[in-house]
Short mmCIF file of C-alpha atoms and ligand atoms in Angstrom, two decimals:
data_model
loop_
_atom_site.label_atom_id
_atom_site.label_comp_id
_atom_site.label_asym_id
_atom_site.label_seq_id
_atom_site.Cartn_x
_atom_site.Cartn_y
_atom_site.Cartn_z
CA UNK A 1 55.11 -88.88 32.55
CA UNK A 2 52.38 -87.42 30.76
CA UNK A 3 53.25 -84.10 29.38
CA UNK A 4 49.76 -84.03 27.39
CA UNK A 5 47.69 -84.76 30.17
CA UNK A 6 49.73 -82.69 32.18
CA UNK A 7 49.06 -79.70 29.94
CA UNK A 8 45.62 -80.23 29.54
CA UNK A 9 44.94 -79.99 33.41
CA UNK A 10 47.08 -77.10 33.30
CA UNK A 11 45.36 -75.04 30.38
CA UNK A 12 41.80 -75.58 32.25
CA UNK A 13 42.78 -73.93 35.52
CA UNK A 14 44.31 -71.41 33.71
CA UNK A 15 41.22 -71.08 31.92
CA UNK A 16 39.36 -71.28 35.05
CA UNK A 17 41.29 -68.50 36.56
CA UNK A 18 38.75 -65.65 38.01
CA UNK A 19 41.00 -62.79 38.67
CA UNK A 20 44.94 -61.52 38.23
CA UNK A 21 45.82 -63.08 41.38
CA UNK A 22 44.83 -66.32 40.54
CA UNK A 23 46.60 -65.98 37.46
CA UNK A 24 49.52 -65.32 39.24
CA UNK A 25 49.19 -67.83 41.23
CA UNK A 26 49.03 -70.30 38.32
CA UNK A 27 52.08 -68.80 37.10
CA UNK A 28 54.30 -68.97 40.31
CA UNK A 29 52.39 -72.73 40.79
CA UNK A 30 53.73 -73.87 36.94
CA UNK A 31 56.53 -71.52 35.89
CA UNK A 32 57.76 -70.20 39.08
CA UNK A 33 61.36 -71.49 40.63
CA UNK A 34 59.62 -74.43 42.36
CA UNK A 35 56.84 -74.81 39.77
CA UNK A 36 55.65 -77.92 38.70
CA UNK A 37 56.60 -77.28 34.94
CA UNK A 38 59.76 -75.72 35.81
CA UNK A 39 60.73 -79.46 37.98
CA UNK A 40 60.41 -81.40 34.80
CA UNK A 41 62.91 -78.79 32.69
CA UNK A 42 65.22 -79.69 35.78
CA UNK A 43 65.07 -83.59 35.26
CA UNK A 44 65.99 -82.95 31.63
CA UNK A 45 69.50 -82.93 32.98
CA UNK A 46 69.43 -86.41 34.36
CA UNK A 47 68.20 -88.14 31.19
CA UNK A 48 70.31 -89.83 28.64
CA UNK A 49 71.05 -88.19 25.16
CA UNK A 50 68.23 -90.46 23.57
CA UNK A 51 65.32 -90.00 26.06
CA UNK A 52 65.96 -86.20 26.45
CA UNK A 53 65.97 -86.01 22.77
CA UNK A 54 62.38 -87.50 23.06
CA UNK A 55 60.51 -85.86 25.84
CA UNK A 56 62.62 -82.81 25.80
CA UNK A 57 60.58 -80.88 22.99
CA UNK A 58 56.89 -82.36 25.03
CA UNK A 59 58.19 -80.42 27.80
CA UNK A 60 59.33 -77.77 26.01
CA UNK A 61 56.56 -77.31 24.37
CA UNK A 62 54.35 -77.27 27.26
CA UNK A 63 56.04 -74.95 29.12
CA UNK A 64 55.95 -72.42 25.80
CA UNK A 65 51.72 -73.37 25.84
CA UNK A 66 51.47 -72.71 29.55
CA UNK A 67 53.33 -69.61 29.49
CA UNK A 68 51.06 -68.06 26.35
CA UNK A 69 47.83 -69.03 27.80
CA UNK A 70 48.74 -67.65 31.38
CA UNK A 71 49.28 -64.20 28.70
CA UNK A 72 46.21 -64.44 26.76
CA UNK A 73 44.53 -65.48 30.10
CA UNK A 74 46.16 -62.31 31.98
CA UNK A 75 45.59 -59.60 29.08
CA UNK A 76 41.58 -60.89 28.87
CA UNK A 77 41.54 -60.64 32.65
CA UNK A 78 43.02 -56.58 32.25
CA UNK A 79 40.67 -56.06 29.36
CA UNK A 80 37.74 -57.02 31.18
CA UNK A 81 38.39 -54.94 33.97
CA UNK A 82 38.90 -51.80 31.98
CA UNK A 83 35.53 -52.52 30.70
CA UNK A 84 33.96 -52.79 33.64
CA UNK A 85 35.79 -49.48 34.59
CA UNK A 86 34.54 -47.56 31.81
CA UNK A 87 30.71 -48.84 32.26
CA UNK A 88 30.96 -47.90 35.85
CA UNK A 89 32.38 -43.97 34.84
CA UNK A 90 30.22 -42.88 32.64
CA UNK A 91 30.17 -39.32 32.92
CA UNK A 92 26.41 -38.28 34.21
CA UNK A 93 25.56 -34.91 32.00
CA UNK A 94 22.61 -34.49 34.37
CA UNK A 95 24.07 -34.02 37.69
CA UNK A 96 24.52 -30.30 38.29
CA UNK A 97 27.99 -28.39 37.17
CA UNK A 98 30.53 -27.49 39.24
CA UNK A 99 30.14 -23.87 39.85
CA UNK A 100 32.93 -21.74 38.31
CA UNK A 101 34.73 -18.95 39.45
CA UNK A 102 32.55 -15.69 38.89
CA UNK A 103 33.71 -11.96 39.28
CA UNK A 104 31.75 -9.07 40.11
CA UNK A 105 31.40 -5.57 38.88
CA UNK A 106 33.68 -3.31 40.82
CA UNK A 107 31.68 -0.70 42.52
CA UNK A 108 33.25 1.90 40.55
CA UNK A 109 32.22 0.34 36.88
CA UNK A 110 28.67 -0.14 38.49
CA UNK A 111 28.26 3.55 39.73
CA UNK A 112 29.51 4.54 36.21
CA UNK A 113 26.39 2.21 34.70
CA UNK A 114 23.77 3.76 36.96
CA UNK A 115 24.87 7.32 36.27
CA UNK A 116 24.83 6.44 32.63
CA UNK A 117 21.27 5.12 32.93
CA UNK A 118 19.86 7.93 35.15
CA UNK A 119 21.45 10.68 32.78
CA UNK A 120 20.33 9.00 29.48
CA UNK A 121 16.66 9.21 30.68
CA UNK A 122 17.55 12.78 31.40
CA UNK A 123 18.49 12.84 27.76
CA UNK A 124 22.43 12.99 28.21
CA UNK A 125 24.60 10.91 26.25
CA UNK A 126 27.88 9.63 27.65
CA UNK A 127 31.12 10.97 26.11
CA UNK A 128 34.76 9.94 26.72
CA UNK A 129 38.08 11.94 26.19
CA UNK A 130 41.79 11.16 26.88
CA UNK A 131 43.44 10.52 29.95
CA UNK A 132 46.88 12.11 29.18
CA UNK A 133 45.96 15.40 27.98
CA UNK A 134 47.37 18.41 26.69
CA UNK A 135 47.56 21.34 28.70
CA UNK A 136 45.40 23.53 26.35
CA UNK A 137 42.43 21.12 27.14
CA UNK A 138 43.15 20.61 30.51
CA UNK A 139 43.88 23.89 31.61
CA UNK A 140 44.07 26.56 28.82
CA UNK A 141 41.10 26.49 27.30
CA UNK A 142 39.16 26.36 31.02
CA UNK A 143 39.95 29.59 31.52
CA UNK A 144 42.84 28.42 34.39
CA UNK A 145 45.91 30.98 33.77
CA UNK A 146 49.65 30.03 33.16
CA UNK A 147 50.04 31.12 37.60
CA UNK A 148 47.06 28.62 38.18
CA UNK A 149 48.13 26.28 41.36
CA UNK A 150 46.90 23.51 39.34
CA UNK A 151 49.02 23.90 37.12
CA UNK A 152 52.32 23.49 39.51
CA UNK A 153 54.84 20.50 39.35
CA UNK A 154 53.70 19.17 42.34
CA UNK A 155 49.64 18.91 41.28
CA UNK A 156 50.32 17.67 38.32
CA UNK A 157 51.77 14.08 36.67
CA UNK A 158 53.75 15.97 33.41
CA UNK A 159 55.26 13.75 30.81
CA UNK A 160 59.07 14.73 29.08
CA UNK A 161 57.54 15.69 25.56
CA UNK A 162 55.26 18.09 24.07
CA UNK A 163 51.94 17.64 22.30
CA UNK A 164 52.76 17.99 18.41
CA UNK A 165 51.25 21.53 18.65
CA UNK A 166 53.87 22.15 21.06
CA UNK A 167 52.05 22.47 24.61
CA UNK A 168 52.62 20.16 27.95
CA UNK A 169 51.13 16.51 28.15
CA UNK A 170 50.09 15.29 31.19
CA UNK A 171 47.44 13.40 33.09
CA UNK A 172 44.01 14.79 33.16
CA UNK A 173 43.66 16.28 36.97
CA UNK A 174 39.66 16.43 35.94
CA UNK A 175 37.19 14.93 33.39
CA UNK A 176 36.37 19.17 32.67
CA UNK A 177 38.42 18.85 29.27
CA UNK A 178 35.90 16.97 27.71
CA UNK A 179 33.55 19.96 28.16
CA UNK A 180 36.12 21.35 25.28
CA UNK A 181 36.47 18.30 23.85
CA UNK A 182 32.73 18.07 23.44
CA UNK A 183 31.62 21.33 22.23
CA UNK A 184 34.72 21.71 19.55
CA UNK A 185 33.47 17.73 18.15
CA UNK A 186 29.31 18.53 18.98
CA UNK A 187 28.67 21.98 18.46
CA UNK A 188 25.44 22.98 20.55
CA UNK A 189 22.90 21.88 21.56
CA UNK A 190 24.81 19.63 23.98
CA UNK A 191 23.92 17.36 26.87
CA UNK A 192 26.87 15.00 27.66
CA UNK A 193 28.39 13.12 30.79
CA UNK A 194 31.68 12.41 30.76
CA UNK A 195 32.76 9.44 33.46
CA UNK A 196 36.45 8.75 33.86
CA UNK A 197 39.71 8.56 35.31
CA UNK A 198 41.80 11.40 36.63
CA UNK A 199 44.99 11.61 38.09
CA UNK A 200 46.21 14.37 40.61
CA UNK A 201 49.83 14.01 42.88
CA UNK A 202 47.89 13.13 46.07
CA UNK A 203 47.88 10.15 48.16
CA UNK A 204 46.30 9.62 51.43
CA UNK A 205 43.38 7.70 53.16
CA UNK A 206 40.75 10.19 50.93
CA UNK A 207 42.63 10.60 48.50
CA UNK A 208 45.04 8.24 45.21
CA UNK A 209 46.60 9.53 43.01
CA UNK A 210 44.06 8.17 40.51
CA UNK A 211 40.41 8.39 41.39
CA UNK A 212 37.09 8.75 38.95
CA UNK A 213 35.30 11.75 38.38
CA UNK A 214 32.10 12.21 36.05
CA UNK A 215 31.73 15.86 34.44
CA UNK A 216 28.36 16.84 33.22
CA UNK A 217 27.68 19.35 30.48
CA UNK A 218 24.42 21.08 29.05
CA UNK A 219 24.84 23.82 26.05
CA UNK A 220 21.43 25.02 24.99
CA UNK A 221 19.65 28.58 24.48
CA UNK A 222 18.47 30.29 27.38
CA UNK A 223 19.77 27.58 30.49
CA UNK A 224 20.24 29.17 33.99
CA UNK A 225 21.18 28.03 37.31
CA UNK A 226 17.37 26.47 38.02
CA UNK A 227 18.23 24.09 35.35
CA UNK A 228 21.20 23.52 37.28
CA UNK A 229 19.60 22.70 40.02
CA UNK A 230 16.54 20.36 39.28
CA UNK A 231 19.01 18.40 37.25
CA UNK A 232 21.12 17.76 40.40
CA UNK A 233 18.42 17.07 42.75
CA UNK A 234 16.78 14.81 39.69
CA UNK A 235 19.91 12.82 39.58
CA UNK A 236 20.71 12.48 43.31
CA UNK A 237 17.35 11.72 44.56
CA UNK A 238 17.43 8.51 41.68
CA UNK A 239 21.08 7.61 41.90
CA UNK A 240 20.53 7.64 46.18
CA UNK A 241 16.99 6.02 45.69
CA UNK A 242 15.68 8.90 48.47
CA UNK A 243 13.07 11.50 47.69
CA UNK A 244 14.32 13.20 50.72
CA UNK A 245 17.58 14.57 49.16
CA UNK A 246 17.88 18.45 50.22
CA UNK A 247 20.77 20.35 48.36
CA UNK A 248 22.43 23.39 49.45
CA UNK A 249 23.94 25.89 46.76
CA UNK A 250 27.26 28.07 48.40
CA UNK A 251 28.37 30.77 46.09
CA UNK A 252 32.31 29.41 45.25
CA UNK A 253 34.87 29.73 42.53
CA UNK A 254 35.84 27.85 39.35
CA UNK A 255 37.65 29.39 36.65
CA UNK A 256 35.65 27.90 34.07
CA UNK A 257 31.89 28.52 35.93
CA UNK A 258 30.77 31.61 36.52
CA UNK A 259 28.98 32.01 38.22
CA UNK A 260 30.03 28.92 40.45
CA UNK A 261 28.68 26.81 42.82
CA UNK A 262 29.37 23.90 45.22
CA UNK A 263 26.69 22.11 46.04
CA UNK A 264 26.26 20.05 49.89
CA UNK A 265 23.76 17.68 50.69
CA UNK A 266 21.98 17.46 54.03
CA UNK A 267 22.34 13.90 55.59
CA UNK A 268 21.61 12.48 59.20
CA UNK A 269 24.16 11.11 61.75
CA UNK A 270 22.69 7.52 62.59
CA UNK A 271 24.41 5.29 64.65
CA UNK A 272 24.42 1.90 64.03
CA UNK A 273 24.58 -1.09 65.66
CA UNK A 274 28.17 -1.40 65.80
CA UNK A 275 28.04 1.89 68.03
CA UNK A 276 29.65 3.77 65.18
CA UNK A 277 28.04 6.74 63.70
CA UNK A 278 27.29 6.42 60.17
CA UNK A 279 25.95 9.51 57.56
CA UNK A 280 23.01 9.06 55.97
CA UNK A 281 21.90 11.14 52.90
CA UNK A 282 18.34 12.93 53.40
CA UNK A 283 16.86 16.05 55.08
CA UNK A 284 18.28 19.32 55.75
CA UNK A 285 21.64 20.05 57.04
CA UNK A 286 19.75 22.46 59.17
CA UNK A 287 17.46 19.70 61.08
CA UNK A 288 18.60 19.10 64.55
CA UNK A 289 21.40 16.33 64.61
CA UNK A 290 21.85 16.44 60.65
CA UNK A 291 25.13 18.63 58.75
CA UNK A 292 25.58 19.33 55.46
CA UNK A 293 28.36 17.63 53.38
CA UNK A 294 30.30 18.74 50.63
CA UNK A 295 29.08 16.91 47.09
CA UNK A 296 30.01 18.34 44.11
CA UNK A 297 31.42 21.53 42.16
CA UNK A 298 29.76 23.36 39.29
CA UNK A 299 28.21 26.14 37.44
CA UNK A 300 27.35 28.29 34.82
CA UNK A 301 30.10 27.53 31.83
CA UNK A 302 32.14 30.82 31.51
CA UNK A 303 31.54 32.66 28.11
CA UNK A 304 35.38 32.33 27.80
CA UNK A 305 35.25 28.35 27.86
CA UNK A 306 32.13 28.75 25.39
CA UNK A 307 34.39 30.42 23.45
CA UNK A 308 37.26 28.19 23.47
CA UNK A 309 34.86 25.21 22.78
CA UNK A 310 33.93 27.06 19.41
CA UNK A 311 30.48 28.88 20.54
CA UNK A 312 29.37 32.23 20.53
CA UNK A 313 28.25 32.75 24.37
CA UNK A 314 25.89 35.35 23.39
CA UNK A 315 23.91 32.54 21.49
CA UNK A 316 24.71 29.72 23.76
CA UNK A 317 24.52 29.36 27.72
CA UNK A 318 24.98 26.31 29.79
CA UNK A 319 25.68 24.79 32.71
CA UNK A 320 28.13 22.29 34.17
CA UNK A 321 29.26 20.13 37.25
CA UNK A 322 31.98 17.76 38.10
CA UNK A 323 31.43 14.74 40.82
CA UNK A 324 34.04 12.24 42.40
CA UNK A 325 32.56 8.92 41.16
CA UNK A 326 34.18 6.76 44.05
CA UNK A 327 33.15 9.00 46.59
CA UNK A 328 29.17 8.53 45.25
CA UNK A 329 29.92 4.42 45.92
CA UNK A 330 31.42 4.88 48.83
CA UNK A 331 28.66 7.26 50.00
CA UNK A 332 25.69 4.77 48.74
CA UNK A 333 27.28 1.60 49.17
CA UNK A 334 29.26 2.19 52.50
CA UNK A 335 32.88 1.71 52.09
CA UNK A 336 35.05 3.66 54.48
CA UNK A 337 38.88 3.16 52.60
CA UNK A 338 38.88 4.93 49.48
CA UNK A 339 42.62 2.99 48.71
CA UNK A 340 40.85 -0.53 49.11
CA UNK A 341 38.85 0.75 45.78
CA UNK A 342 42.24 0.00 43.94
CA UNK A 343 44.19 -2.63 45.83
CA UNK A 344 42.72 -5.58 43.85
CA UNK A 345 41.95 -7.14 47.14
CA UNK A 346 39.28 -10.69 46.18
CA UNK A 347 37.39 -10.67 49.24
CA UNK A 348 36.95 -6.75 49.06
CA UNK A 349 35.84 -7.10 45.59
CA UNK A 350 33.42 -10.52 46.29
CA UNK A 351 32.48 -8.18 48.94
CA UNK A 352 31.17 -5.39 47.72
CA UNK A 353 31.40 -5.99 43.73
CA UNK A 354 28.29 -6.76 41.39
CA UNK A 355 26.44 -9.04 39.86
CA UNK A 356 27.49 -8.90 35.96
CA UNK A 357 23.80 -10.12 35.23
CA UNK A 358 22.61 -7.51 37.54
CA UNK A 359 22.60 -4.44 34.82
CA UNK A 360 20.98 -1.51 36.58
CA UNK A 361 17.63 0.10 35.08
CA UNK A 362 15.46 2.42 36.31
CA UNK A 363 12.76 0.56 36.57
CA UNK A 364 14.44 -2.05 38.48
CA UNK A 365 16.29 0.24 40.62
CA UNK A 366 19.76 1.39 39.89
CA UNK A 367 21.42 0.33 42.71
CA UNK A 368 20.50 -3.17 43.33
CA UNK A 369 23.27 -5.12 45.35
CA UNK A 370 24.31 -8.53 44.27
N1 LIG B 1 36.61 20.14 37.48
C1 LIG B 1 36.24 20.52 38.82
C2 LIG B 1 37.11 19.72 39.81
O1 LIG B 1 37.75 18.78 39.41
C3 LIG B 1 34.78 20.23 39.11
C4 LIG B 1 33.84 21.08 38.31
C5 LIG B 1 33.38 20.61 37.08
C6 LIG B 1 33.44 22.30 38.75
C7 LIG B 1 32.51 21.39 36.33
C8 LIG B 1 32.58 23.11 38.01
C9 LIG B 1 32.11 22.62 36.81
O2 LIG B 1 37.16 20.03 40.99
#
């Protein structure tokens, strides 16, 4: 037999080999149980001492060259493929990315923006103040009496300790303590809004037990209720995009206005196509098939408060207004649950949320939807 010849035929098809299988192939073919090398280990048995002495390192050495080139021949194989794998995968930087998850603007942040916008063209800057409160600010210093219903248990969230100067803490039932807030830090002359949270102990389908209000203050010599008015009907008509916008002043009460006023808006019933009827701000209460509805609370700041907020009211007069912020989305942008406003619901929010690139302006409207 002719181990050399043997393992020269066997190194060129191994050479030859094309792909893994065919490697393995080889293998089984050679090494395997009934392989061709493996047959001439088995007749090593048979020999005698002497010839087995002779050819039994040829063989043995051709099965250890076989078995290394059917490696080498396997791992260039692998290697070749990879390659080909990683030419094929390049990563294409032109083809368009996926598109990630984007939020919107809750309807409540982007009524807060518009106001902001309208006001600071009316020359008002935006203040803040803090939502647990002390009951001086909240309460004392608005003119609202130690008997005040507001001020019961049940109104009202109270925390266990007292302020360091010794009075209640609790959670701001209305943004009207920055009105304080703003006059004791500002002085006059003053022209603040005051968007934020509030917190009263109600909870129904109009009403949560938190819900956003945005207070509005003007301190200034000489100011009177006409002031009052063409500021409102400025800022509705723009933040309701209608030049239509009728208000109606009713004489009311307010411990810390005086006098006081609440203010309705005229709006149309329109039904739509859904058969339900839908209110629609613009015109006259009065007109035939039109009502008025109930916007907004304010008036003229009592002397008292001007007082408590460090000014002499015989110097300074002003006027001042307080607005539920969700109800202004719900009435422009047509929600009908004020509790989905804070249930974190996704498709409510992709719904009726915001773009964040979408920044309202005046001049591009304030209210564009996403
Ligand atoms: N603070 C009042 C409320 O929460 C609203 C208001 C503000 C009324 C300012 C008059 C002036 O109902």
């Amino acid at each position: 037999m002719n181990t050399a010849a043997t393992g020269q035929d066997a190194l060129a098809q191994i050479a030859a080999a094309e792909d893994l299988d065919s490697v393995e192939r080889l293998r089984v073919a050679f090494l395997g149980k009934q392989g061709s090398i493996s047959g001439l280990l088995k007749t090593l048995g048979a020999m005698s001492p002497e010839e087995r002495q002779s050819v039994g390192p040829q063989i043995h050495a051709l099965r250890e060259s076989v078995t290394t080139a059917l490696a080498e021949r396997k791992a260039a194989l692998e290697s070749a493929a990879l390659e080909a794998r990683l030419a094929a995968e390049t990563v294409d930087l032109t083809l368009p990315a996926p598109e990630a998850p984007r939020g919107t603007v809750h309807p409540v942040s982007q009524v807060m923006d518009e106001l902001a916008e309208i006001f600071a063209d009316l020359g008002f800057a935006v203040a803040t103040g803090p939502e647990i409160e002390d009951d001086w600010h909240n309460f004392t210093a608005l003119n609202m009496p130690e008997s005040h219903p507001a001020r019961a248990m049940h109104d009202t969230f109270y925390f266990p300790d007292a302020s360091p100067a010794g009075g209640k803490m609790l959670l701001r039932t209305h943004t009207s303590p920055v009105q304080i807030r703003s006059m004791l830090q500002h002085g006059a002359p003053l022209r603040i809004i005051a968007p934020g949270r509030v917190y009263r102990s109600d909870s129904d389908a109009t009403h949560t037990p938190m819900f956003h209000q945005v207070e509005g203050i003007v301190i200034d010599k000489g100011i009177h209720l006409g002031h009052l008015k063409w500021t409102l009907e400025t800022f509705l008509k723009a933040f309701f995009e209608r030049d239509d916008i009728v208000l109606r002043l009713r004489p009311s009460y307010f411990p810390f206005t005086e006098p006081s006023v609440e203010v309705d808006v005229g709006f149309a019933l329109v039904s739509g196509p859904d058969g339900k009827s839908r209110r629609v701000l613009g015109g006259s209460g009065d007109a035939p098939g039109h009502g008025w509805m109930e916007l907004l609370g304010s008036g003229m700041v009592n002397r008292k408060v001007i007082e408590f907020g460090g000014l002499d009211p015989n110097e300074w007069q002003g006027f001042a207004f307080g607005i539920g912020v969700d109800r202004l989305a719900m009435l422009k942008y047509g929600m009908d649950d004020l509790r989905a406003f804070f249930d974190g619901d996704q498709r409510w929010l992709a719904h009726y949320g915001f773009s964040a690139l979408d920044v309202p302006t005046l001049s591009g409207g304030v209210g564009t939807p996403a």
